Every structure is written in structure tokens, then in C-alpha cells.
């Protein structure tokens, strides 16, 4: 069975506007994600995490190498992925002219789910995330945490096979962020979706991720490990220290602790 | 729930107050103008400043005569048809310009060139080029109001949020769905603004076009009043056009209020 997400020697460069040498965001990156896996990708700002995210979601295409999601090219087979990928962005990206309910129902609407059914599904997701009373509110009337909840509901509502999350809680205060992380992890367990979670927070990655991948610039894997549910606090602290070393550049060589 | 109800009550009250204040101020301003005009009519020759009651009588005559009503409706239809044509052609021009910067670089100078052509020149050109009166007027209306639609739609399209575009794309919409769910709501405020701005321009242009080439309509009637030196008739026909513009402006504002109700408002204005 092919992996759910596959990167084969992928590089991605962006031309510069001033005509200078192209900026290489990803260099010769290879990795695979199996179905149902939750992978947290960590790295400093500008290390290519978001470029990796955009490649998986098919918003950009690689300069070299191959990206395959469920065996298909997410850029070339764009329409094939309708309803299969859900994305939670760093900012909520809600349409200001749609109510919370209509925003949650967007993916269902584009996937041609009948109106009554999509309203029912969207309302149930809003209820599940504690926003049932705000279904008819426009985004400007919601707090940052509530808006991000709506965007999480929007991503989950279509029952996607794959969830991509690009630092979705980074703009929230600690309390709201923690509450949403808990909800998010429970939702992931309940749906069994494959998830890629991009973050620059070690604590968040350790808290969420079953498998941690640390990128260094230009995006290549500098460290990778899989967390076990029965890991002791000391073992987790050791992983945390190792990630800190990698991110601070103290570990030069690529280390794989799988 | 009490808080939510209270939050809802404030904007509603604010909107009602804003509406009543607008109506009150408008009535006061227009009444003031009528009073000044009436006073002037007492001291200036009648053919220059006819009295307000005389103008009002002529206005009532226009609204109660089938022939005059037909002229009024003909002009209204010409304005709306011209604006609709300019909107359709302007939007059809704006979309490929937004998608192709190279095309935009060629079309922009042409639109700017067009902006410099007086409406009267288009009237002359239309009379020379075309036969039918209605098509001439339609052509003049489209040529004079098209650039504003194109510029407004183009600007609104370009101002579209890249974040929202990527978010919508992530759901893999069809082109039609993308247009319906993202592009149309994004450009709608610009389109409504263009309609409001162009409505005033169109009402001025249509009169010029009718003055020269039509056998009916407000412009034609104004020409008749000029030939018999009837100032009360000229003012009354002008008011007909103003009333039409105000009614359509009101309708557009109602649509705007409904369509853009999602917009947040600040309790303090700058």
C-alpha cells in the first residue's frame, strides 16, 4: 500500500523579483507519511515548513522531485482532491461575508453536499466546538479563538482523509491555544485522519505529535523521532533537549532516531 | 443572551437614528433651497425665476400626463440599459485584465484615452456612425460609463485577499464556484460603488444624447422648454431626472445595506 503522503527528492526554488539567484526553500527532501499518522513538523521561521505544506496541499508544484498524496499529484490532479484535504491555516481565513455556519459549510458546498445536509453538518460541528449560539454571527463579531474554532470546524466538516495544519494556534493566547489543542487532538483521534501539523513550538509538537520531524534550512530533515504513548517524562525531556540542540544549530549532522 | 440582545439593539437604534437624521437634514436643505428660490422669484423677472408653486404644478402635470410619463420612462430605461451594458462590457474587460497583467498594460492606456473624450464627442461620433436613435444613445452611454466599471471591478479583483483565495482553492472549487463563492462577493462592493458613481454621470450624458438625437425623453423635453423659453418646464423636467436618480440611488443603497451587512462598524467615526 503506498504511503498517504510521499516526498521523493523534492526541491522547491522561488525566483527573486530583482533577478538574483533563486531562493531555495526546500532542498532534496524525502519523507513518507502513512495513513492515520499524526506528524508534527518543527523548524525555525523560514525553514520551508509552509512551503512543504503548500506542496502537500497542491497550491504550488515542486521545482524538482515528486510529491504524491494518496498516489496522486496534488498540483496536477487538483480537482481529484476535492473533499479529501482539509486545511487549518495560521490565521482563520474566514470569509467576512459568510456567517460562522456558512463558513463551516463552505467545503461541503463546494463538494456539492445538498443545502439541508450541509447546514445540519455545519451546525453539528459548531455545536461540537461550543459555537452553536454563534452560528449566525459574522466573523467580525467573533473573538480570535472563536474564529479559529470556526476554521477548525470548516476543515473537519468535510471529513477529509488528510488534515494539514499550519501553526493554527500560534496567534492565540496560551489558555485559548491549550483548549483548542486539546479539542483538536480529540477530533483527530475521533476522525482517524492523517494529519500534518506545522509548528515552531517544541512543546506544542511534543504535546500533539506522534511523530516529530525537525527541519533545518533549506527544508531538509535534521532530526526525526516517534513518540510512544508510554514515554516517561525524562525520555520526553531528552527529546525536547535534542530538538533544542538541532534548532539551535548545535547538531551539524543529520540524526535520525526512529 | 441578555448581552447579545443588548449588542444587537445598539446598532439597530444607531441605524434608525442615522436614517431619521439623514431624512431630516435632506428635507431642511431642500426646503431652504425652495424658500431662497421663491424669494428670488419675487424680485427677478418671471422667465428667469418662476415661482415654486408654478414649478410644482408643472411637475405634477408631468407625472399625470401619459405622454410626459412615457418620456420620463424612456429616459429612465435608456439610463438603466446604458449602465447595464457598460457594467457587462466593463466587467468582461476587467476580468481578463485582472488575470493578465500584460493585457492590462495594453488596455489601460485605451481606457485612460477614452476618459479624456467628452460626452458630446461621443454624441457626434454616434450620430455619424449609427442610424437608430436608441442604439446611438446606448452606444454613447456605454462609451462614457464603461471605464469606471472596468476600473472599479479591476481594483476590487486585485484587492482580493490572497489568503482567502488560497483557502478557497484548498477546497478545489470549480471555476464557477470560485466566482460565486469568492470573486463575486469580493468585487460586489466595488460594483455597487461604480453603479452609484456612474448613475449621476449617466443621467447627465443621457440628456445630452437626447438633446441631439432623440424625439422623446427628458433631454428632448428640455430642448422643447428651451425653444419656448419656459423656465418652469425646464426646472420641472430637471427635477424629474433628479428624482429618478435619487430613487435608483436609494435602491442601490438598500441593496448595499443588505449585501454588505456583514461589515463591522465603529461606534466612533474619524
Tab-separated table of N, CA and C in Angstrom, chain A residues 58-213:
chain	number	residue	atom	x	y	z
A	58	UNK	N	-1.069	21.175	-2.682
A	58	UNK	CA	-1.189	21.345	-4.130
A	58	UNK	C	-1.320	22.789	-4.570
A	59	UNK	N	-1.007	23.720	-3.679
A	59	UNK	CA	-1.099	25.134	-4.052
A	59	UNK	C	0.112	25.557	-4.880
A	60	UNK	N	1.232	24.840	-4.736
A	60	UNK	CA	2.422	25.073	-5.565
A	60	UNK	C	2.953	23.721	-6.038
A	61	UNK	N	3.813	23.755	-7.065
A	61	UNK	CA	4.382	22.495	-7.546
A	61	UNK	C	5.889	22.487	-7.314
A	62	UNK	N	6.468	21.289	-7.128
A	62	UNK	CA	7.911	21.243	-6.852
A	62	UNK	C	8.740	21.648	-8.067
A	63	UNK	N	9.925	22.210	-7.814
A	63	UNK	CA	10.845	22.528	-8.915
A	63	UNK	C	11.506	21.244	-9.409
A	64	UNK	N	11.821	20.355	-8.467
A	64	UNK	CA	12.393	19.043	-8.794
A	64	UNK	C	11.774	18.002	-7.877
A	65	UNK	N	11.828	16.736	-8.287
A	65	UNK	CA	11.335	15.647	-7.464
A	65	UNK	C	9.838	15.441	-7.612
A	66	UNK	N	9.291	14.599	-6.724
A	66	UNK	CA	7.877	14.216	-6.863
A	66	UNK	C	7.165	14.272	-5.512
A	67	UNK	N	5.990	14.870	-5.538
A	67	UNK	CA	5.108	14.847	-4.363
A	67	UNK	C	3.894	14.010	-4.746
A	68	UNK	N	3.556	13.038	-3.920
A	68	UNK	CA	2.360	12.232	-4.182
A	68	UNK	C	1.517	12.163	-2.911
A	69	UNK	N	0.257	12.416	-3.068
A	69	UNK	CA	-0.684	12.300	-1.944
A	69	UNK	C	-1.750	11.305	-2.375
A	70	UNK	N	-1.874	10.243	-1.626
A	70	UNK	CA	-2.761	9.114	-1.986
A	70	UNK	C	-2.475	8.652	-3.421
A	71	UNK	N	-1.196	8.705	-3.791
A	71	UNK	CA	-0.759	8.235	-5.106
A	71	UNK	C	-0.984	9.222	-6.242
A	72	UNK	N	-1.529	10.394	-5.931
A	72	UNK	CA	-1.805	11.389	-6.972
A	72	UNK	C	-0.957	12.641	-6.751
A	73	UNK	N	-0.750	13.361	-7.858
A	73	UNK	CA	-0.010	14.624	-7.779
A	73	UNK	C	-0.990	15.711	-7.318
A	74	UNK	N	-0.775	16.299	-6.129
A	74	UNK	CA	-1.765	17.249	-5.611
A	74	UNK	C	-1.873	18.535	-6.433
A	75	UNK	N	-0.846	18.847	-7.219
A	75	UNK	CA	-0.897	20.063	-8.048
A	75	UNK	C	-1.574	19.765	-9.392
A	76	UNK	N	-1.123	18.686	-10.041
A	76	UNK	CA	-1.645	18.372	-11.381
A	76	UNK	C	-3.069	17.796	-11.312
A	77	UNK	N	-3.297	16.919	-10.319
A	77	UNK	CA	-4.641	16.309	-10.183
A	77	UNK	C	-5.468	17.120	-9.185
A	78	UNK	N	-5.501	18.425	-9.394
A	78	UNK	CA	-6.069	19.357	-8.415
A	78	UNK	C	-7.500	18.969	-8.019
A	79	UNK	N	-8.351	18.760	-9.017
A	79	UNK	CA	-9.776	18.520	-8.727
A	79	UNK	C	-10.005	17.157	-8.065
A	80	UNK	N	-9.091	16.221	-8.293
A	80	UNK	CA	-9.251	14.878	-7.734
A	80	UNK	C	-9.316	14.919	-6.202
A	81	UNK	N	-8.664	15.926	-5.632
A	81	UNK	CA	-8.563	16.001	-4.170
A	81	UNK	C	-9.745	16.707	-3.519
A	82	UNK	N	-10.769	17.052	-4.329
A	82	UNK	CA	-11.925	17.758	-3.751
A	82	UNK	C	-12.520	16.925	-2.613
A	83	UNK	N	-12.580	17.522	-1.429
A	83	UNK	CA	-13.161	16.850	-0.263
A	83	UNK	C	-12.209	15.921	0.461
A	84	UNK	N	-10.981	15.774	-0.060
A	84	UNK	CA	-10.047	14.814	0.553
A	84	UNK	C	-9.050	15.482	1.498
A	85	UNK	N	-8.828	16.802	1.302
A	85	UNK	CA	-7.849	17.501	2.140
A	85	UNK	C	-8.543	18.649	2.866
A	86	UNK	N	-8.327	18.719	4.167
A	86	UNK	CA	-8.833	19.846	4.951
A	86	UNK	C	-7.649	20.621	5.492
A	87	UNK	N	-7.765	21.942	5.511
A	87	UNK	CA	-6.629	22.752	5.948
A	87	UNK	C	-7.063	23.718	7.050
A	88	UNK	N	-6.242	23.761	8.104
A	88	UNK	CA	-6.417	24.797	9.127
A	88	UNK	C	-5.205	25.716	9.012
A	89	UNK	N	-5.468	26.958	8.654
A	89	UNK	CA	-4.366	27.889	8.410
A	89	UNK	C	-3.957	28.601	9.700
A	90	UNK	N	-2.818	29.300	9.588
A	90	UNK	CA	-2.282	30.038	10.733
A	90	UNK	C	-3.270	31.110	11.197
A	91	UNK	N	-3.829	31.840	10.215
A	91	UNK	CA	-4.901	32.775	10.550
A	91	UNK	C	-6.218	32.124	10.107
A	92	UNK	N	-7.318	32.593	10.626
A	92	UNK	CA	-8.564	31.840	10.435
A	92	UNK	C	-9.064	31.800	8.995
A	93	UNK	N	-8.765	32.830	8.218
A	93	UNK	CA	-9.170	32.900	6.801
A	93	UNK	C	-10.666	32.635	6.610
A	94	UNK	N	-11.464	33.256	7.437
A	94	UNK	CA	-12.915	33.138	7.271
A	94	UNK	C	-13.377	34.180	6.263
A	95	UNK	N	-14.381	33.825	5.490
A	95	UNK	CA	-14.954	34.798	4.554
A	95	UNK	C	-15.825	35.771	5.344
A	96	UNK	N	-15.495	37.062	5.314
A	96	UNK	CA	-16.214	38.005	6.183
A	96	UNK	C	-17.686	38.144	5.846
A	97	UNK	N	-18.064	37.798	4.593
A	97	UNK	CA	-19.463	37.964	4.183
A	97	UNK	C	-20.300	36.725	4.500
A	98	UNK	N	-19.688	35.702	5.076
A	98	UNK	CA	-20.443	34.500	5.440
A	98	UNK	C	-20.546	34.404	6.955
A	99	UNK	N	-21.680	33.887	7.426
A	99	UNK	CA	-21.828	33.661	8.866
A	99	UNK	C	-20.926	32.492	9.259
A	100	UNK	N	-20.813	32.278	10.579
A	100	UNK	CA	-19.995	31.158	11.061
A	100	UNK	C	-20.474	29.851	10.429
A	101	UNK	N	-21.792	29.666	10.407
A	101	UNK	CA	-22.362	28.440	9.838
A	101	UNK	C	-22.013	28.310	8.353
A	102	UNK	N	-22.149	29.392	7.621
A	102	UNK	CA	-21.870	29.359	6.175
A	102	UNK	C	-20.381	29.131	5.917
A	103	UNK	N	-19.529	29.660	6.803
A	103	UNK	CA	-18.094	29.413	6.648
A	103	UNK	C	-17.767	27.944	6.857
A	104	UNK	N	-18.372	27.350	7.879
A	104	UNK	CA	-18.115	25.930	8.145
A	104	UNK	C	-18.613	25.077	6.976
A	105	UNK	N	-19.718	25.529	6.381
A	105	UNK	CA	-20.341	24.743	5.302
A	105	UNK	C	-19.655	24.936	3.949
A	106	UNK	N	-18.657	25.834	3.884
A	106	UNK	CA	-18.058	26.155	2.578
A	106	UNK	C	-17.552	24.923	1.826
A	107	UNK	N	-16.732	24.113	2.508
A	107	UNK	CA	-16.162	22.931	1.845
A	107	UNK	C	-17.244	21.956	1.400
A	108	UNK	N	-18.273	21.819	2.231
A	108	UNK	CA	-19.385	20.919	1.881
A	108	UNK	C	-20.123	21.449	0.661
A	109	UNK	N	-20.300	22.763	0.627
A	109	UNK	CA	-20.991	23.398	-0.506
A	109	UNK	C	-20.203	23.175	-1.797
A	110	UNK	N	-18.883	23.342	-1.715
A	110	UNK	CA	-18.048	23.161	-2.907
A	110	UNK	C	-17.960	21.687	-3.300
A	111	UNK	N	-18.251	20.831	-2.330
A	111	UNK	CA	-18.250	19.387	-2.602
A	111	UNK	C	-19.648	18.892	-2.974
A	112	UNK	N	-20.553	19.862	-3.234
A	112	UNK	CA	-21.915	19.581	-3.723
A	112	UNK	C	-22.780	18.778	-2.755
A	113	UNK	N	-22.557	18.979	-1.466
A	113	UNK	CA	-23.443	18.374	-0.471
A	113	UNK	C	-24.749	19.183	-0.477
A	114	UNK	N	-25.921	18.521	-0.476
A	114	UNK	CA	-27.196	19.259	-0.515
A	114	UNK	C	-27.317	20.270	0.630
A	115	UNK	N	-27.981	21.423	0.376
A	115	UNK	CA	-28.030	22.515	1.357
A	115	UNK	C	-28.487	22.096	2.760
A	116	UNK	N	-29.572	21.344	2.847
A	116	UNK	CA	-30.094	20.977	4.169
A	116	UNK	C	-29.078	20.129	4.930
A	117	UNK	N	-28.456	19.217	4.198
A	117	UNK	CA	-27.486	18.314	4.830
A	117	UNK	C	-26.246	19.079	5.291
A	118	UNK	N	-25.789	20.010	4.450
A	118	UNK	CA	-24.562	20.733	4.838
A	118	UNK	C	-24.827	21.671	6.009
A	119	UNK	N	-26.052	22.231	6.068
A	119	UNK	CA	-26.391	23.080	7.219
A	119	UNK	C	-26.396	22.253	8.500
A	120	UNK	N	-26.934	21.057	8.392
A	120	UNK	CA	-27.008	20.168	9.557
A	120	UNK	C	-25.604	19.779	10.034
A	121	UNK	N	-24.748	19.414	9.058
A	121	UNK	CA	-23.373	19.009	9.415
A	121	UNK	C	-22.628	20.190	10.024
A	122	UNK	N	-22.739	21.357	9.373
A	122	UNK	CA	-22.011	22.542	9.857
A	122	UNK	C	-22.489	22.909	11.255
A	123	UNK	N	-23.808	22.848	11.483
A	123	UNK	CA	-24.351	23.202	12.802
A	123	UNK	C	-23.854	22.220	13.862
A	124	UNK	N	-23.765	20.947	13.495
A	124	UNK	CA	-23.313	19.960	14.482
A	124	UNK	C	-21.842	20.196	14.846
A	125	UNK	N	-21.027	20.622	13.849
A	125	UNK	CA	-19.613	20.904	14.143
A	125	UNK	C	-19.474	22.156	15.001
A	126	UNK	N	-20.299	23.142	14.738
A	126	UNK	CA	-20.254	24.347	15.577
A	126	UNK	C	-20.664	24.011	17.008
A	127	UNK	N	-21.684	23.167	17.147
A	127	UNK	CA	-22.102	22.740	18.486
A	127	UNK	C	-20.960	22.015	19.193
A	128	UNK	N	-20.325	21.137	18.429
A	128	UNK	CA	-19.249	20.321	18.985
A	128	UNK	C	-18.101	21.197	19.502
A	129	UNK	N	-17.890	22.329	18.832
A	129	UNK	CA	-16.803	23.217	19.236
A	129	UNK	C	-17.301	24.392	20.088
A	130	UNK	N	-18.518	24.247	20.611
A	130	UNK	CA	-19.040	25.243	21.553
A	130	UNK	C	-19.462	26.553	20.927
A	131	UNK	N	-19.784	26.530	19.648
A	131	UNK	CA	-20.160	27.775	18.980
A	131	UNK	C	-21.591	27.743	18.439
A	132	UNK	N	-22.389	26.841	18.984
A	132	UNK	CA	-23.757	26.680	18.491
A	132	UNK	C	-24.548	27.980	18.525
A	133	UNK	N	-24.310	28.795	19.553
A	133	UNK	CA	-25.062	30.053	19.679
A	133	UNK	C	-24.579	31.118	18.705
A	134	UNK	N	-23.445	30.878	18.101
A	134	UNK	CA	-22.869	31.897	17.208
A	134	UNK	C	-22.982	31.515	15.733
A	135	UNK	N	-23.816	30.538	15.442
A	135	UNK	CA	-23.916	30.046	14.061
A	135	UNK	C	-24.226	31.159	13.067
A	136	UNK	N	-25.057	32.102	13.466
A	136	UNK	CA	-25.470	33.150	12.526
A	136	UNK	C	-24.683	34.449	12.686
A	137	UNK	N	-23.606	34.410	13.473
A	137	UNK	CA	-22.767	35.603	13.625
A	137	UNK	C	-21.774	35.699	12.476
A	138	UNK	N	-21.496	36.930	12.070
A	138	UNK	CA	-20.449	37.135	11.079
A	138	UNK	C	-19.086	37.134	11.782
A	139	UNK	N	-18.002	36.829	11.059
A	139	UNK	CA	-16.685	36.707	11.712
A	139	UNK	C	-16.279	37.916	12.553
A	140	UNK	N	-16.650	39.129	12.097
A	140	UNK	CA	-16.193	40.315	12.849
A	140	UNK	C	-16.775	40.342	14.262
A	141	UNK	N	-17.860	39.582	14.483
A	141	UNK	CA	-18.482	39.577	15.808
A	141	UNK	C	-17.899	38.490	16.707
A	142	UNK	N	-16.933	37.726	16.199
A	142	UNK	CA	-16.353	36.628	16.982
A	142	UNK	C	-14.948	36.992	17.451
A	143	UNK	N	-14.539	36.403	18.573
A	143	UNK	CA	-13.174	36.622	19.061
A	143	UNK	C	-12.203	35.801	18.214
A	144	UNK	N	-10.890	36.053	18.402
A	144	UNK	CA	-9.871	35.326	17.628
A	144	UNK	C	-9.973	33.826	17.839
A	145	UNK	N	-10.167	33.407	19.110
A	145	UNK	CA	-10.272	31.989	19.420
A	145	UNK	C	-11.506	31.367	18.781
A	146	UNK	N	-12.608	32.121	18.815
A	146	UNK	CA	-13.849	31.600	18.209
A	146	UNK	C	-13.688	31.467	16.698
A	147	UNK	N	-13.049	32.452	16.093
A	147	UNK	CA	-12.852	32.394	14.626
A	147	UNK	C	-11.997	31.176	14.263
A	148	UNK	N	-10.948	30.928	15.091
A	148	UNK	CA	-10.086	29.793	14.773
A	148	UNK	C	-10.852	28.481	14.970
A	149	UNK	N	-11.759	28.453	15.949
A	149	UNK	CA	-12.611	27.268	16.126
A	149	UNK	C	-13.461	27.044	14.876
A	150	UNK	N	-13.989	28.138	14.330
A	150	UNK	CA	-14.809	28.019	13.116
A	150	UNK	C	-13.965	27.443	11.983
A	151	UNK	N	-12.719	27.908	11.892
A	151	UNK	CA	-11.875	27.416	10.792
A	151	UNK	C	-11.512	25.942	11.001
A	152	UNK	N	-11.378	25.526	12.272
A	152	UNK	CA	-11.136	24.095	12.553
A	152	UNK	C	-12.378	23.288	12.158
A	153	UNK	N	-13.542	23.807	12.536
A	153	UNK	CA	-14.797	23.124	12.170
A	153	UNK	C	-14.921	23.018	10.653
A	154	UNK	N	-14.542	24.090	9.949
A	154	UNK	CA	-14.612	24.092	8.481
A	154	UNK	C	-13.733	22.984	7.905
A	155	UNK	N	-12.525	22.813	8.498
A	155	UNK	CA	-11.601	21.795	7.979
A	155	UNK	C	-12.121	20.380	8.251
A	156	UNK	N	-12.718	20.186	9.448
A	156	UNK	CA	-13.179	18.840	9.816
A	156	UNK	C	-14.514	18.480	9.184
A	157	UNK	N	-15.328	19.496	8.880
A	157	UNK	CA	-16.725	19.240	8.474
A	157	UNK	C	-16.833	18.349	7.241
A	158	UNK	N	-15.879	18.477	6.322
A	158	UNK	CA	-15.937	17.691	5.081
A	158	UNK	C	-15.410	16.277	5.240
A	159	UNK	N	-15.071	15.866	6.473
A	159	UNK	CA	-14.483	14.545	6.753
A	159	UNK	C	-13.325	14.256	5.804
A	160	UNK	N	-12.297	15.096	5.811
A	160	UNK	CA	-11.187	14.872	4.888
A	160	UNK	C	-10.330	13.679	5.323
A	161	UNK	N	-9.661	13.066	4.358
A	161	UNK	CA	-8.735	11.971	4.676
A	161	UNK	C	-7.461	12.538	5.307
A	162	UNK	N	-7.115	13.744	4.861
A	162	UNK	CA	-5.849	14.348	5.298
A	162	UNK	C	-6.116	15.745	5.843
A	163	UNK	N	-5.530	16.025	7.007
A	163	UNK	CA	-5.667	17.360	7.587
A	163	UNK	C	-4.303	18.029	7.619
A	164	UNK	N	-4.241	19.229	7.116
A	164	UNK	CA	-2.997	19.988	7.142
A	164	UNK	C	-3.213	21.198	8.046
A	165	UNK	N	-2.313	21.366	8.988
A	165	UNK	CA	-2.488	22.463	9.945
A	165	UNK	C	-1.205	23.285	9.984
A	166	UNK	N	-1.323	24.553	9.655
A	166	UNK	CA	-0.148	25.426	9.590
A	166	UNK	C	-0.150	26.385	10.781
A	167	UNK	N	0.480	25.972	11.851
A	167	UNK	CA	0.570	26.775	13.081
A	167	UNK	C	-0.780	27.389	13.439
A	168	UNK	N	-1.825	26.582	13.571
A	168	UNK	CA	-3.164	27.165	13.720
A	168	UNK	C	-3.401	27.872	15.047
A	169	UNK	N	-2.557	27.579	16.065
A	169	UNK	CA	-2.821	28.174	17.377
A	169	UNK	C	-1.793	29.226	17.764
A	170	UNK	N	-0.907	29.564	16.828
A	170	UNK	CA	0.206	30.448	17.186
A	170	UNK	C	-0.236	31.871	17.503
A	171	UNK	N	-1.369	32.292	16.945
A	171	UNK	CA	-1.787	33.680	17.169
A	171	UNK	C	-2.711	33.818	18.382
A	172	UNK	N	-2.943	32.691	19.081
A	172	UNK	CA	-3.909	32.738	20.185
A	172	UNK	C	-3.195	32.840	21.529
A	173	UNK	N	-3.917	33.324	22.538
A	173	UNK	CA	-3.326	33.377	23.875
A	173	UNK	C	-3.164	31.947	24.401
A	174	UNK	N	-2.355	31.786	25.456
A	174	UNK	CA	-1.970	30.454	25.928
A	174	UNK	C	-3.181	29.604	26.318
A	175	UNK	N	-4.092	30.221	27.061
A	175	UNK	CA	-5.247	29.475	27.563
A	175	UNK	C	-6.117	28.963	26.402
A	176	UNK	N	-6.426	29.896	25.476
A	176	UNK	CA	-7.260	29.513	24.323
A	176	UNK	C	-6.544	28.483	23.465
A	177	UNK	N	-5.232	28.705	23.268
A	177	UNK	CA	-4.431	27.786	22.451
A	177	UNK	C	-4.448	26.383	23.040
A	178	UNK	N	-4.257	26.290	24.366
A	178	UNK	CA	-4.250	24.970	25.021
A	178	UNK	C	-5.599	24.276	24.890
A	179	UNK	N	-6.670	25.052	25.081
A	179	UNK	CA	-8.013	24.466	24.980
A	179	UNK	C	-8.252	23.942	23.568
A	180	UNK	N	-7.845	24.724	22.578
A	180	UNK	CA	-8.058	24.297	21.192
A	180	UNK	C	-7.189	23.105	20.821
A	181	UNK	N	-5.967	23.070	21.353
A	181	UNK	CA	-5.081	21.926	21.084
A	181	UNK	C	-5.726	20.637	21.583
A	182	UNK	N	-6.285	20.715	22.803
A	182	UNK	CA	-6.955	19.540	23.382
A	182	UNK	C	-8.101	19.091	22.477
A	183	UNK	N	-8.936	20.068	22.091
A	183	UNK	CA	-10.087	19.750	21.234
A	183	UNK	C	-9.613	19.152	19.912
A	184	UNK	N	-8.557	19.771	19.380
A	184	UNK	CA	-8.048	19.357	18.086
A	184	UNK	C	-7.561	17.906	18.135
A	185	UNK	N	-6.815	17.570	19.198
A	185	UNK	CA	-6.281	16.213	19.296
A	185	UNK	C	-7.404	15.190	19.431
A	186	UNK	N	-8.407	15.563	20.204
A	186	UNK	CA	-9.551	14.644	20.362
A	186	UNK	C	-10.292	14.449	19.035
A	187	UNK	N	-10.445	15.541	18.298
A	187	UNK	CA	-11.124	15.441	16.999
A	187	UNK	C	-10.335	14.562	16.040
A	188	UNK	N	-9.012	14.718	16.086
A	188	UNK	CA	-8.168	13.909	15.199
A	188	UNK	C	-8.317	12.422	15.524
A	189	UNK	N	-8.295	12.123	16.823
A	189	UNK	CA	-8.447	10.716	17.241
A	189	UNK	C	-9.786	10.180	16.779
A	190	UNK	N	-10.809	10.993	16.932
A	190	UNK	CA	-12.165	10.552	16.592
A	190	UNK	C	-12.327	10.307	15.097
A	191	UNK	N	-11.681	11.139	14.266
A	191	UNK	CA	-11.890	11.012	12.821
A	191	UNK	C	-10.896	10.058	12.166
A	192	UNK	N	-9.734	9.859	12.817
A	192	UNK	CA	-8.727	8.959	12.257
A	192	UNK	C	-8.046	9.480	11.004
A	193	UNK	N	-8.118	10.783	10.786
A	193	UNK	CA	-7.498	11.369	9.594
A	193	UNK	C	-5.978	11.411	9.730
A	194	UNK	N	-5.301	11.363	8.592
A	194	UNK	CA	-3.858	11.600	8.576
A	194	UNK	C	-3.664	13.102	8.785
A	195	UNK	N	-2.698	13.461	9.623
A	195	UNK	CA	-2.546	14.895	9.897
A	195	UNK	C	-1.092	15.321	9.862
A	196	UNK	N	-0.868	16.458	9.223
A	196	UNK	CA	0.449	17.106	9.249
A	196	UNK	C	0.247	18.407	10.016
A	197	UNK	N	1.020	18.562	11.072
A	197	UNK	CA	0.843	19.736	11.922
A	197	UNK	C	2.152	20.516	11.936
A	198	UNK	N	2.118	21.685	11.359
A	198	UNK	CA	3.330	22.501	11.305
A	198	UNK	C	3.359	23.456	12.483
A	199	UNK	N	4.487	23.511	13.148
A	199	UNK	CA	4.594	24.386	14.319
A	199	UNK	C	6.043	24.829	14.510
A	200	UNK	N	6.236	25.917	15.256
A	200	UNK	CA	7.603	26.269	15.638
A	200	UNK	C	7.775	26.131	17.154
A	201	UNK	N	6.746	25.551	17.797
A	201	UNK	CA	6.795	25.374	19.249
A	201	UNK	C	7.106	23.915	19.587
A	202	UNK	N	8.226	23.716	20.314
A	202	UNK	CA	8.626	22.354	20.686
A	202	UNK	C	7.563	21.715	21.580
A	203	UNK	N	7.067	22.498	22.541
A	203	UNK	CA	6.069	21.967	23.480
A	203	UNK	C	4.813	21.518	22.738
A	204	UNK	N	4.401	22.348	21.772
A	204	UNK	CA	3.190	22.014	21.020
A	204	UNK	C	3.396	20.718	20.229
A	205	UNK	N	4.598	20.600	19.621
A	205	UNK	CA	4.891	19.403	18.829
A	205	UNK	C	4.903	18.162	19.710
A	206	UNK	N	5.524	18.279	20.903
A	206	UNK	CA	5.585	17.134	21.813
A	206	UNK	C	4.200	16.768	22.319
A	207	UNK	N	3.402	17.757	22.509
A	207	UNK	CA	2.062	17.528	23.051
A	207	UNK	C	1.145	16.863	22.023
A	208	UNK	N	1.319	17.292	20.773
A	208	UNK	CA	0.422	16.814	19.725
A	208	UNK	C	0.929	15.594	18.979
A	209	UNK	N	2.221	15.618	18.673
A	209	UNK	CA	2.730	14.733	17.640
A	209	UNK	C	3.005	13.321	18.096
A	210	UNK	N	2.655	12.379	17.291
A	210	UNK	CA	3.080	11.012	17.499
A	210	UNK	C	4.467	10.857	16.872
A	211	UNK	N	4.654	11.581	15.788
A	211	UNK	CA	5.947	11.529	15.111
A	211	UNK	C	6.416	12.975	14.917
A	212	UNK	N	7.663	13.239	15.260
A	212	UNK	CA	8.189	14.596	15.149
A	212	UNK	C	9.252	14.642	14.067
A	213	UNK	N	9.176	15.641	13.217
A	213	UNK	CA	10.183	15.845	12.182
A	213	UNK	C	10.689	17.274	12.324
